[in-house]
XYZ file of C-alpha atoms in Angstrom:
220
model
C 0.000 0.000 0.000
C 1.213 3.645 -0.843
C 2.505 5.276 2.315
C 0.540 8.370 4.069
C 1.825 12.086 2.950
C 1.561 15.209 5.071
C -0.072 17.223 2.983
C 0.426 20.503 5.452
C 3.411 21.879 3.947
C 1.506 22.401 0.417
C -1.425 23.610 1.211
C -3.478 27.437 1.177
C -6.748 28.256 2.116
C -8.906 30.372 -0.282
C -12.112 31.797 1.947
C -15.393 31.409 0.320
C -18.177 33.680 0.860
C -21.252 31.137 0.255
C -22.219 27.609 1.933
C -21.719 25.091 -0.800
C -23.167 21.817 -0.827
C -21.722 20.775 -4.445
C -18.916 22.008 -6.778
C -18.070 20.965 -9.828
C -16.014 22.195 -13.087
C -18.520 22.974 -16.319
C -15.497 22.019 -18.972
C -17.664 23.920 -21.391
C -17.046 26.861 -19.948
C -13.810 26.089 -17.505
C -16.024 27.857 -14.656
C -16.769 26.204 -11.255
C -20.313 25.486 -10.793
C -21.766 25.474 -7.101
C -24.599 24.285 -5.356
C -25.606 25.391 -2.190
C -28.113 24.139 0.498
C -31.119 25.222 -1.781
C -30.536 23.477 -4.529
C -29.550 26.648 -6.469
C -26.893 26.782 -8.526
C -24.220 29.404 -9.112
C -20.759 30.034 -11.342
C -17.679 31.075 -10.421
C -15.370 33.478 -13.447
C -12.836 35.101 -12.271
C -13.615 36.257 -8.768
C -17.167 36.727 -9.563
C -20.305 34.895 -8.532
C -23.426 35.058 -10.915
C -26.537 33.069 -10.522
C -27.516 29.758 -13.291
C -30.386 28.727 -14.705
C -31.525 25.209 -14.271
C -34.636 23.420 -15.074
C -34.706 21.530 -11.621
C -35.949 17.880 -12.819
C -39.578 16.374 -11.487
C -38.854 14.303 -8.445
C -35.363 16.159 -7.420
C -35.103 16.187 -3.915
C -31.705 17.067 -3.029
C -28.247 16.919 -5.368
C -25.738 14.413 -3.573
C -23.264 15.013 -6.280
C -22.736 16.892 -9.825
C -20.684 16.087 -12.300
C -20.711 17.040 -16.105
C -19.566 15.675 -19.470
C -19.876 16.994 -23.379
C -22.430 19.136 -22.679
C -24.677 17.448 -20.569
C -25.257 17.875 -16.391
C -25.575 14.816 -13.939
C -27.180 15.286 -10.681
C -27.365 11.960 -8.274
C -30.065 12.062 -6.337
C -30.276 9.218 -3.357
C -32.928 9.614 -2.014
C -35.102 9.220 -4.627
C -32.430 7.138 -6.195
C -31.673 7.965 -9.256
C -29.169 10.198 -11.549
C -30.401 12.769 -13.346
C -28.971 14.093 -16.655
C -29.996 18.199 -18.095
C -28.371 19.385 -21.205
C -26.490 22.667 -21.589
C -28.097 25.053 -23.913
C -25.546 28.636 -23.905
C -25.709 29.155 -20.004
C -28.482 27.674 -19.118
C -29.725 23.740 -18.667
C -33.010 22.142 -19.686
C -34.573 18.987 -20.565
C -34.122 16.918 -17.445
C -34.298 13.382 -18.121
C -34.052 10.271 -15.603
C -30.781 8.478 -16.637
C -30.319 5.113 -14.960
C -32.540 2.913 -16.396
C -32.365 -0.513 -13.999
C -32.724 -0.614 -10.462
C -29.017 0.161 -8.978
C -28.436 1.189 -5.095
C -27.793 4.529 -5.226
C -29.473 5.122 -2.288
C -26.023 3.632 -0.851
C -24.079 6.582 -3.685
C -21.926 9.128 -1.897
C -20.139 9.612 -5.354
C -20.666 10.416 -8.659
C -18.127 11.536 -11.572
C -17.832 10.943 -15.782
C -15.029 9.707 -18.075
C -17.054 8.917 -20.965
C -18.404 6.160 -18.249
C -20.310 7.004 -15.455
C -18.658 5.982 -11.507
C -20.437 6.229 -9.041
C -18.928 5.382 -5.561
C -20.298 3.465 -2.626
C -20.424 3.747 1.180
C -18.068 0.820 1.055
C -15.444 1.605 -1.421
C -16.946 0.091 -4.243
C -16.932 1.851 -7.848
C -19.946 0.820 -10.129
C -19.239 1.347 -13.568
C -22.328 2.974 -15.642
C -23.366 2.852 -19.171
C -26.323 3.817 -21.555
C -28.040 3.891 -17.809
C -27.356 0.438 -16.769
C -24.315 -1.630 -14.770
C -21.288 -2.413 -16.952
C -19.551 -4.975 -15.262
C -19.106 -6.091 -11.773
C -18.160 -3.566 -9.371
C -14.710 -2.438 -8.554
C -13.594 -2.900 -4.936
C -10.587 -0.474 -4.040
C -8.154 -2.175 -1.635
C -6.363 0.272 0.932
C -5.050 0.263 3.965
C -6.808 1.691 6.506
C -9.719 0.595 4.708
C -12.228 3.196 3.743
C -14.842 3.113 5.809
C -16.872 6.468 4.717
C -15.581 8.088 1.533
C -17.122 10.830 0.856
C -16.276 12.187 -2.800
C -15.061 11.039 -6.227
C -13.067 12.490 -9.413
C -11.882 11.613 -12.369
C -12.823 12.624 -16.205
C -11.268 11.893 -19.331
C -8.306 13.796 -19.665
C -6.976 11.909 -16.406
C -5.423 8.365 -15.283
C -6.426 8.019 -11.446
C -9.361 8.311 -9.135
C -9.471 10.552 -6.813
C -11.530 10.075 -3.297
C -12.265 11.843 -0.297
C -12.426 10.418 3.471
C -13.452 13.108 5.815
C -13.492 10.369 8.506
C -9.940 9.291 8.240
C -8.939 13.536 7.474
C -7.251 12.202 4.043
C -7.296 12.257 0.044
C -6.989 8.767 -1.808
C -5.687 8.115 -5.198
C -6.363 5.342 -7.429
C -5.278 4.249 -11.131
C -8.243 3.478 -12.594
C -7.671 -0.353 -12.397
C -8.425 0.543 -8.588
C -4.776 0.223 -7.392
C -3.962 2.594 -4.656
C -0.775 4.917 -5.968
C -0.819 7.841 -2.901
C -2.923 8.888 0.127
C -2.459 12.381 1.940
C -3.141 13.178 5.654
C -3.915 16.761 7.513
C -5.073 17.678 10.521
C -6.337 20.561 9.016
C -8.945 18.235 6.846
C -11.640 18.888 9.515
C -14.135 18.990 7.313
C -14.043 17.619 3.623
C -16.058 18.563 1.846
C -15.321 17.987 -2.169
C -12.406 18.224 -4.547
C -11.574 18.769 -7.780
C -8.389 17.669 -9.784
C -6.013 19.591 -12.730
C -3.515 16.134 -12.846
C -1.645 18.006 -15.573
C -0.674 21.178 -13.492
C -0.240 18.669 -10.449
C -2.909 19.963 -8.183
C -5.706 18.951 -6.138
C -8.265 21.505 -4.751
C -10.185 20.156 -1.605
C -12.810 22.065 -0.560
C -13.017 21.875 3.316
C -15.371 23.632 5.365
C -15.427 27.189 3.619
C -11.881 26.733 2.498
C -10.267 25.272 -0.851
C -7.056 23.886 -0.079
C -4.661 23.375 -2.732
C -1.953 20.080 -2.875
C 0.476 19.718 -4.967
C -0.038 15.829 -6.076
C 3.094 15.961 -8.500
């Protein structure tokens, strides 16, 4: 297993001035996206905060993770267990559709990202691997040491070769390959309360949003 890292000596806090329940990167537009307690959403260009419009879907009770991909919006919903997809039209997104199409437990979801595939992660550490809607394959079970007990988060896309995962319970930052192999974890005192993250692997930094804080890690 990949030894712990401190993560304190490459870290700064950036103070935001909202509560945010979600976060997420719109690579459309390269803006953050947030969500707050409301279920309203909000984007974040250089420095300044503007409101979005979104067609909330029928049956949306609360969003328990975003995520987006060419164009399109995913909202996981567990309580009423399902993921929800809206498409981007300029800045705004409409036409809410229910995406999973077979009976899944994503009441049990505390994840949700895109890489062409849809992840969504588990209480227990598993990844399930999503297509067209439905299950591809069995489920991946990520082997670490502690062993995760409450993860929190997931990220990946693309453009990038790992998974990345959040344990607020165990105050550290996971990452995977995306065979599930663990390659680093990273430990802080200071990760009090994780929140999200977001990942740019090719400028070597990971942006944890803690509390009202983003702290930034150099994963290089």
């Amino acid at each position: 297993a990949a030894a712990f890292k401190t993560a304190d000596n490459s870290i700064m806090p950036l103070q935001l001035k909202m509560e945010v329940r979600q976060a997420a990167v719109n690579p459309v537009t390269g803006n953050l996206i947030l969500i707050n307690s409301q279920n309203q959403f909000y984007t974040l260009s250089q420095n300044e905060m503007s409101k979005v419009s979104v067609n909330p879907p029928a049956g949306l009770k609360q969003v328990d993770a975003l995520n987006f991909y060419n164009g399109r919006m995913y909202l996981l919903d567990r309580s009423a267990e399902q993921i929800f997809r809206l498409i981007q039209y300029s800045g705004s997104f409409a036409s809410p559709t229910q995406w999973v199409k077979e009976s899944l437990p994503l009441n049990e979801a505390v994840g949700l990202t895109v890489d062409t595939y849809v992840y969504v992660l588990k209480q227990n550490g598993e990844l399930l691997k999503l297509a067209a809607g439905k299950q591809d394959g069995a489920a991946m079970v990520l082997n670490v040491e502690p062993t995760l007990s409450s993860p929190t988060a997931l990220f990946t896309n693309e453009k990038t070769k790992n998974f990345y995962i959040l344990e607020p319970s165990g105050k550290r930052f996971l990452v995977f390959s995306k065979e599930g192999e663990l390659t680093s974890q990273y430990h802080s005192e200071r990760f009090d309360d994780l929140k999200d993250l977001l990942i740019d692997e090719a400028g070597g930094q990971a942006y944890l949003l803690n509390g009202a804080k983003v702290y930034v890690i150099n994963i290089k």
